[in-house]
Amino acid sequence: SQTIHQWPATLVQPVGSPLSLECTVEGTSNPNLYWYRQAAGRGLQLLFYSVGIGQISSEVPQNLSASRPQDRQFILSSKKLLLSDSGFYLCACDRDSGSPLHFGNGTRLTVT
Amino acid sequence: KNQVEQSPQSLIILEGKNCTLQCNYTVSPFSNLRWYKQDTGRGPVSLTIMTFSENTKSNGRYTATLDADTKQSSLHITASQLSDSASYICVVSPGMYSGGGADGLTFGKGTHLIIQP
């Protein structure tokens, strides 16, 4: 079965500092990979998805970027964090449109 | 605009009691509807996936129903346990995706369920 590793679990960063969140997947090959953000009282918002190495699609304009340097590695980055980047970031994967999403345990980011 | 509305927003029940969570959607076309359980501070975990032709699907004490005509789904929890305390998220998938499998999903905001001893 698929396992998603995300780190760190929590992160506190000052405004203007860079960000790098990493996600790795075990137990499957060539997965679709996703970054979501979950704000309090709101549903999950899709930020980026990737169907293969080096292929990134962005759903919303933002201060963040994503990269997929390896088949099972997905990275979320920012050059300069904003206060509005605070939230709970979740990495997820699936194989096709009929299969369930598997989520990591998330990173709680607080920008101060 | 595709939307998924869940009710109630929050719910408190006593351990051992049953409860039903509601999900109404306006997503069209429709492919499948999913229920996820999210423990505090953790990622969501899939409970069920229901396609257009399925009316009921069970997973242990969890039973999901789907009425594709009225675009409504419910999640019934039987004999609740303290470990059922979590947020329950309804997610609807359209018939066609533009790219990766889950990029077309519409998420509800969830129902926050608290089981009291």
mmCIF file of C-alpha atoms in Angstrom:
data_model
loop_
_atom_site.group_PDB
_atom_site.id
_atom_site.type_symbol
_atom_site.label_atom_id
_atom_site.label_comp_id
_atom_site.label_asym_id
_atom_site.label_seq_id
_atom_site.Cartn_x
_atom_site.Cartn_y
_atom_site.Cartn_z
ATOM 1 C CA SER A 1 0.000 0.000 0.000
ATOM 2 C CA GLN A 2 1.040 3.579 -0.553
ATOM 3 C CA THR A 3 2.716 5.564 2.201
ATOM 4 C CA ILE A 4 3.360 9.298 2.051
ATOM 5 C CA HIS A 5 6.066 10.917 4.144
ATOM 6 C CA GLN A 6 5.936 14.628 4.805
ATOM 7 C CA TRP A 7 8.313 16.723 6.843
ATOM 8 C CA PRO A 8 8.586 18.664 8.933
ATOM 9 C CA ALA A 9 5.353 18.157 10.897
ATOM 10 C CA THR A 10 5.381 21.741 12.175
ATOM 11 C CA LEU A 11 7.286 24.812 11.061
ATOM 12 C CA VAL A 12 7.442 28.400 12.249
ATOM 13 C CA GLN A 13 9.050 30.822 9.821
ATOM 14 C CA PRO A 14 9.395 34.611 9.744
ATOM 15 C CA VAL A 15 7.873 36.670 6.957
ATOM 16 C CA GLY A 16 10.250 36.956 4.012
ATOM 17 C CA SER A 17 12.111 33.726 4.732
ATOM 18 C CA PRO A 18 12.308 30.855 2.206
ATOM 19 C CA LEU A 19 10.340 27.628 2.444
ATOM 20 C CA SER A 20 10.932 24.048 1.391
ATOM 21 C CA LEU A 21 8.496 21.263 2.257
ATOM 22 C CA GLU A 22 9.256 17.780 1.060
ATOM 23 C CA CYS A 23 7.003 14.850 0.310
ATOM 24 C CA THR A 24 8.065 11.340 -0.676
ATOM 25 C CA VAL A 25 5.901 8.394 -1.647
ATOM 26 C CA GLU A 26 6.499 4.690 -1.055
ATOM 27 C CA GLY A 27 4.673 1.647 -2.354
ATOM 28 C CA THR A 28 3.789 2.853 -5.832
ATOM 29 C CA SER A 29 5.409 4.087 -9.019
ATOM 30 C CA ASN A 30 4.452 6.888 -11.386
ATOM 31 C CA PRO A 31 1.806 8.331 -9.048
ATOM 32 C CA ASN A 32 -0.094 11.558 -9.542
ATOM 33 C CA LEU A 33 1.087 13.924 -6.801
ATOM 34 C CA TYR A 34 -0.733 16.865 -5.228
ATOM 35 C CA TRP A 35 -0.138 19.708 -2.788
ATOM 36 C CA TYR A 36 -3.173 20.961 -0.869
ATOM 37 C CA ARG A 37 -3.583 23.723 1.679
ATOM 38 C CA GLN A 38 -6.208 23.539 4.390
ATOM 39 C CA ALA A 39 -7.201 26.696 6.230
ATOM 40 C CA ALA A 40 -9.296 26.629 9.394
ATOM 41 C CA GLY A 41 -13.010 26.361 8.580
ATOM 42 C CA ARG A 42 -12.367 25.935 4.892
ATOM 43 C CA GLY A 43 -12.146 22.987 2.543
ATOM 44 C CA LEU A 44 -8.950 21.677 1.047
ATOM 45 C CA GLN A 45 -7.590 23.896 -1.695
ATOM 46 C CA LEU A 46 -5.549 22.290 -4.473
ATOM 47 C CA LEU A 47 -2.319 24.216 -5.035
ATOM 48 C CA PHE A 48 -0.330 22.069 -7.467
ATOM 49 C CA TYR A 49 -0.504 18.681 -9.106
ATOM 50 C CA SER A 50 1.955 16.611 -11.092
ATOM 51 C CA VAL A 51 1.423 13.666 -13.414
ATOM 52 C CA GLY A 52 5.128 12.981 -13.933
ATOM 53 C CA ILE A 53 8.716 14.075 -13.326
ATOM 54 C CA GLY A 54 9.166 17.741 -14.113
ATOM 55 C CA GLN A 55 5.463 18.207 -14.920
ATOM 56 C CA ILE A 56 3.763 20.714 -12.633
ATOM 57 C CA SER A 57 0.339 22.310 -12.954
ATOM 58 C CA SER A 58 -0.726 25.202 -10.765
ATOM 59 C CA GLU A 59 -4.342 25.689 -9.760
ATOM 60 C CA VAL A 60 -4.161 29.133 -8.204
ATOM 61 C CA PRO A 61 -1.824 32.116 -8.556
ATOM 62 C CA GLN A 62 0.272 32.368 -5.436
ATOM 63 C CA ASN A 63 3.551 32.943 -3.731
ATOM 64 C CA LEU A 64 4.466 29.256 -3.846
ATOM 65 C CA SER A 65 6.033 26.921 -6.398
ATOM 66 C CA ALA A 66 6.362 23.160 -6.711
ATOM 67 C CA SER A 67 8.875 20.786 -8.249
ATOM 68 C CA ARG A 68 9.070 17.064 -8.888
ATOM 69 C CA PRO A 69 12.726 16.128 -9.318
ATOM 70 C CA GLN A 70 12.089 12.387 -8.949
ATOM 71 C CA ASP A 71 9.136 10.088 -9.600
ATOM 72 C CA ARG A 72 8.161 9.846 -5.938
ATOM 73 C CA GLN A 73 9.365 13.188 -4.626
ATOM 74 C CA PHE A 74 7.335 16.386 -4.563
ATOM 75 C CA ILE A 75 8.621 19.656 -3.145
ATOM 76 C CA LEU A 76 6.733 22.817 -2.209
ATOM 77 C CA SER A 77 8.801 26.005 -2.088
ATOM 78 C CA SER A 78 8.697 29.720 -1.616
ATOM 79 C CA LYS A 79 11.414 32.338 -1.963
ATOM 80 C CA LYS A 80 9.762 34.776 0.460
ATOM 81 C CA LEU A 81 6.949 33.727 2.768
ATOM 82 C CA LEU A 82 3.925 35.919 3.414
ATOM 83 C CA LEU A 83 1.684 35.895 6.486
ATOM 84 C CA SER A 84 -1.098 34.548 4.278
ATOM 85 C CA ASP A 85 0.986 31.433 3.546
ATOM 86 C CA SER A 86 0.241 30.120 7.033
ATOM 87 C CA GLY A 87 -1.828 26.939 6.987
ATOM 88 C CA PHE A 88 -1.855 23.163 6.999
ATOM 89 C CA TYR A 89 -0.144 21.735 3.917
ATOM 90 C CA LEU A 90 -0.986 18.252 2.738
ATOM 91 C CA CYS A 91 0.725 16.118 0.124
ATOM 92 C CA ALA A 92 -1.377 13.470 -1.592
ATOM 93 C CA CYS A 93 -1.092 10.859 -4.316
ATOM 94 C CA ASP A 94 -3.286 8.614 -6.443
ATOM 95 C CA ARG A 95 -2.959 6.380 -9.493
ATOM 96 C CA ASP A 96 -6.041 7.310 -11.525
ATOM 97 C CA SER A 97 -9.355 9.115 -11.361
ATOM 98 C CA GLY A 98 -11.173 6.203 -9.729
ATOM 99 C CA SER A 99 -8.715 5.513 -6.946
ATOM 100 C CA PRO A 100 -8.771 7.184 -3.534
ATOM 101 C CA LEU A 101 -6.368 9.934 -2.636
ATOM 102 C CA HIS A 102 -3.756 8.966 -0.082
ATOM 103 C CA PHE A 103 -2.635 11.833 2.118
ATOM 104 C CA GLY A 104 0.440 12.477 4.187
ATOM 105 C CA ASN A 105 0.077 13.734 7.744
ATOM 106 C CA GLY A 106 0.697 17.310 6.753
ATOM 107 C CA THR A 107 2.900 20.216 7.771
ATOM 108 C CA ARG A 108 1.526 22.967 10.004
ATOM 109 C CA LEU A 109 3.186 26.181 8.783
ATOM 110 C CA THR A 110 2.992 29.348 10.826
ATOM 111 C CA VAL A 111 4.445 32.499 9.305
ATOM 112 C CA THR A 112 5.164 35.163 11.925
ATOM 113 C CA LYS B 1 -20.023 26.510 -10.118
ATOM 114 C CA ASN B 2 -19.313 23.099 -8.585
ATOM 115 C CA GLN B 3 -20.068 23.096 -4.875
ATOM 116 C CA VAL B 4 -20.240 20.612 -2.029
ATOM 117 C CA GLU B 5 -22.186 21.599 1.082
ATOM 118 C CA GLN B 6 -21.962 19.587 4.279
ATOM 119 C CA SER B 7 -24.182 19.688 7.335
ATOM 120 C CA PRO B 8 -24.103 20.041 10.199
ATOM 121 C CA GLN B 9 -20.915 22.060 10.525
ATOM 122 C CA SER B 10 -20.288 20.438 13.893
ATOM 123 C CA LEU B 11 -21.969 17.756 15.967
ATOM 124 C CA ILE B 12 -21.594 16.455 19.504
ATOM 125 C CA ILE B 13 -23.046 13.075 20.495
ATOM 126 C CA LEU B 14 -22.624 10.613 23.318
ATOM 127 C CA GLU B 15 -20.540 7.495 22.907
ATOM 128 C CA GLY B 16 -22.616 4.574 21.681
ATOM 129 C CA LYS B 17 -25.152 6.729 19.846
ATOM 130 C CA ASN B 18 -25.689 6.796 16.086
ATOM 131 C CA CYS B 19 -25.387 9.851 13.882
ATOM 132 C CA THR B 20 -25.842 10.887 10.256
ATOM 133 C CA LEU B 21 -23.827 13.461 8.356
ATOM 134 C CA GLN B 22 -25.176 15.081 5.196
ATOM 135 C CA CYS B 23 -23.566 16.124 1.921
ATOM 136 C CA ASN B 24 -25.303 17.983 -0.929
ATOM 137 C CA TYR B 25 -23.483 18.691 -4.168
ATOM 138 C CA THR B 26 -23.974 20.525 -7.418
ATOM 139 C CA VAL B 27 -21.021 18.988 -9.264
ATOM 140 C CA SER B 28 -21.818 18.066 -12.849
ATOM 141 C CA PRO B 29 -21.061 15.804 -14.582
ATOM 142 C CA PHE B 30 -20.691 13.343 -11.730
ATOM 143 C CA SER B 31 -18.263 10.433 -11.483
ATOM 144 C CA ASN B 32 -17.938 9.457 -7.849
ATOM 145 C CA LEU B 33 -18.408 10.686 -4.297
ATOM 146 C CA ARG B 34 -15.933 10.057 -1.518
ATOM 147 C CA TRP B 35 -16.049 10.323 2.264
ATOM 148 C CA TYR B 36 -12.851 10.942 4.191
ATOM 149 C CA LYS B 37 -12.123 10.945 7.908
ATOM 150 C CA GLN B 38 -9.572 13.448 9.177
ATOM 151 C CA ASP B 39 -8.239 13.187 12.710
ATOM 152 C CA THR B 40 -6.975 16.425 14.242
ATOM 153 C CA GLY B 41 -3.534 17.300 12.908
ATOM 154 C CA ARG B 42 -3.457 14.380 10.480
ATOM 155 C CA GLY B 43 -4.149 13.852 6.806
ATOM 156 C CA PRO B 44 -7.580 12.639 5.624
ATOM 157 C CA VAL B 45 -8.129 8.910 5.223
ATOM 158 C CA SER B 46 -10.549 7.463 2.673
ATOM 159 C CA LEU B 47 -13.655 5.743 4.082
ATOM 160 C CA THR B 48 -15.693 5.048 0.941
ATOM 161 C CA ILE B 49 -15.896 5.807 -2.770
ATOM 162 C CA MET B 50 -19.319 5.587 -4.417
ATOM 163 C CA THR B 51 -20.011 5.702 -8.121
ATOM 164 C CA PHE B 52 -23.176 6.822 -9.868
ATOM 165 C CA SER B 53 -24.737 3.358 -9.803
ATOM 166 C CA GLU B 54 -24.139 2.645 -6.106
ATOM 167 C CA ASN B 55 -26.762 3.550 -3.506
ATOM 168 C CA THR B 56 -25.134 2.199 -0.367
ATOM 169 C CA LYS B 57 -21.650 1.222 0.704
ATOM 170 C CA SER B 58 -20.469 0.132 4.125
ATOM 171 C CA ASN B 59 -17.092 0.142 5.817
ATOM 172 C CA GLY B 60 -17.447 -1.353 9.275
ATOM 173 C CA ARG B 61 -19.641 0.948 11.362
ATOM 174 C CA TYR B 62 -19.686 3.543 8.569
ATOM 175 C CA THR B 63 -22.432 3.381 5.934
ATOM 176 C CA ALA B 64 -22.578 5.851 3.078
ATOM 177 C CA THR B 65 -25.641 6.388 0.908
ATOM 178 C CA LEU B 66 -25.932 8.184 -2.404
ATOM 179 C CA ASP B 67 -28.952 9.564 -4.256
ATOM 180 C CA ALA B 68 -27.580 10.741 -7.593
ATOM 181 C CA ASP B 69 -30.982 12.102 -8.639
ATOM 182 C CA THR B 70 -31.227 14.542 -5.743
ATOM 183 C CA LYS B 71 -27.431 14.902 -5.524
ATOM 184 C CA GLN B 72 -27.335 14.007 -1.867
ATOM 185 C CA SER B 73 -25.182 11.683 0.186
ATOM 186 C CA SER B 74 -25.135 10.750 3.838
ATOM 187 C CA LEU B 75 -22.642 9.069 6.127
ATOM 188 C CA HIS B 76 -24.181 7.096 8.965
ATOM 189 C CA ILE B 77 -22.063 6.100 11.939
ATOM 190 C CA THR B 78 -23.402 3.303 14.105
ATOM 191 C CA ALA B 79 -22.591 2.760 17.774
ATOM 192 C CA SER B 80 -20.152 5.656 17.886
ATOM 193 C CA GLN B 81 -16.798 5.320 19.640
ATOM 194 C CA LEU B 82 -14.475 7.944 21.064
ATOM 195 C CA SER B 83 -12.104 7.283 18.159
ATOM 196 C CA ASP B 84 -14.788 8.477 15.746
ATOM 197 C CA SER B 85 -14.119 12.045 16.902
ATOM 198 C CA ALA B 86 -12.785 13.703 13.750
ATOM 199 C CA SER B 87 -13.737 15.827 10.770
ATOM 200 C CA TYR B 88 -15.609 14.044 7.997
ATOM 201 C CA ILE B 89 -15.096 15.422 4.518
ATOM 202 C CA CYS B 90 -17.297 14.818 1.485
ATOM 203 C CA VAL B 91 -15.515 15.021 -1.883
ATOM 204 C CA VAL B 92 -17.142 14.882 -5.301
ATOM 205 C CA SER B 93 -15.409 13.979 -8.538
ATOM 206 C CA PRO B 94 -16.611 15.131 -11.974
ATOM 207 C CA GLY B 95 -16.738 12.849 -14.980
ATOM 208 C CA MET B 96 -13.713 14.287 -16.740
ATOM 209 C CA TYR B 97 -10.382 15.604 -15.543
ATOM 210 C CA SER B 98 -8.116 18.031 -17.248
ATOM 211 C CA GLY B 99 -4.950 16.425 -15.969
ATOM 212 C CA GLY B 100 -4.022 14.355 -12.924
ATOM 213 C CA GLY B 101 -6.793 12.245 -11.432
ATOM 214 C CA ALA B 102 -7.699 14.460 -8.481
ATOM 215 C CA ASP B 103 -7.313 17.937 -9.945
ATOM 216 C CA GLY B 104 -11.045 18.164 -10.609
ATOM 217 C CA LEU B 105 -12.219 17.195 -7.110
ATOM 218 C CA THR B 106 -14.527 19.493 -5.154
ATOM 219 C CA PHE B 107 -14.148 19.301 -1.369
ATOM 220 C CA GLY B 108 -16.729 20.091 1.267
ATOM 221 C CA LYS B 109 -15.655 21.999 4.372
ATOM 222 C CA GLY B 110 -16.330 18.985 6.551
ATOM 223 C CA THR B 111 -18.414 18.136 9.600
ATOM 224 C CA HIS B 112 -16.559 18.247 12.899
ATOM 225 C CA LEU B 113 -17.814 15.345 15.026
ATOM 226 C CA ILE B 114 -17.129 15.062 18.744
ATOM 227 C CA ILE B 115 -17.964 11.896 20.646
ATOM 228 C CA GLN B 116 -18.362 12.438 24.380
ATOM 229 C CA PRO B 117 -17.964 9.614 26.921
#
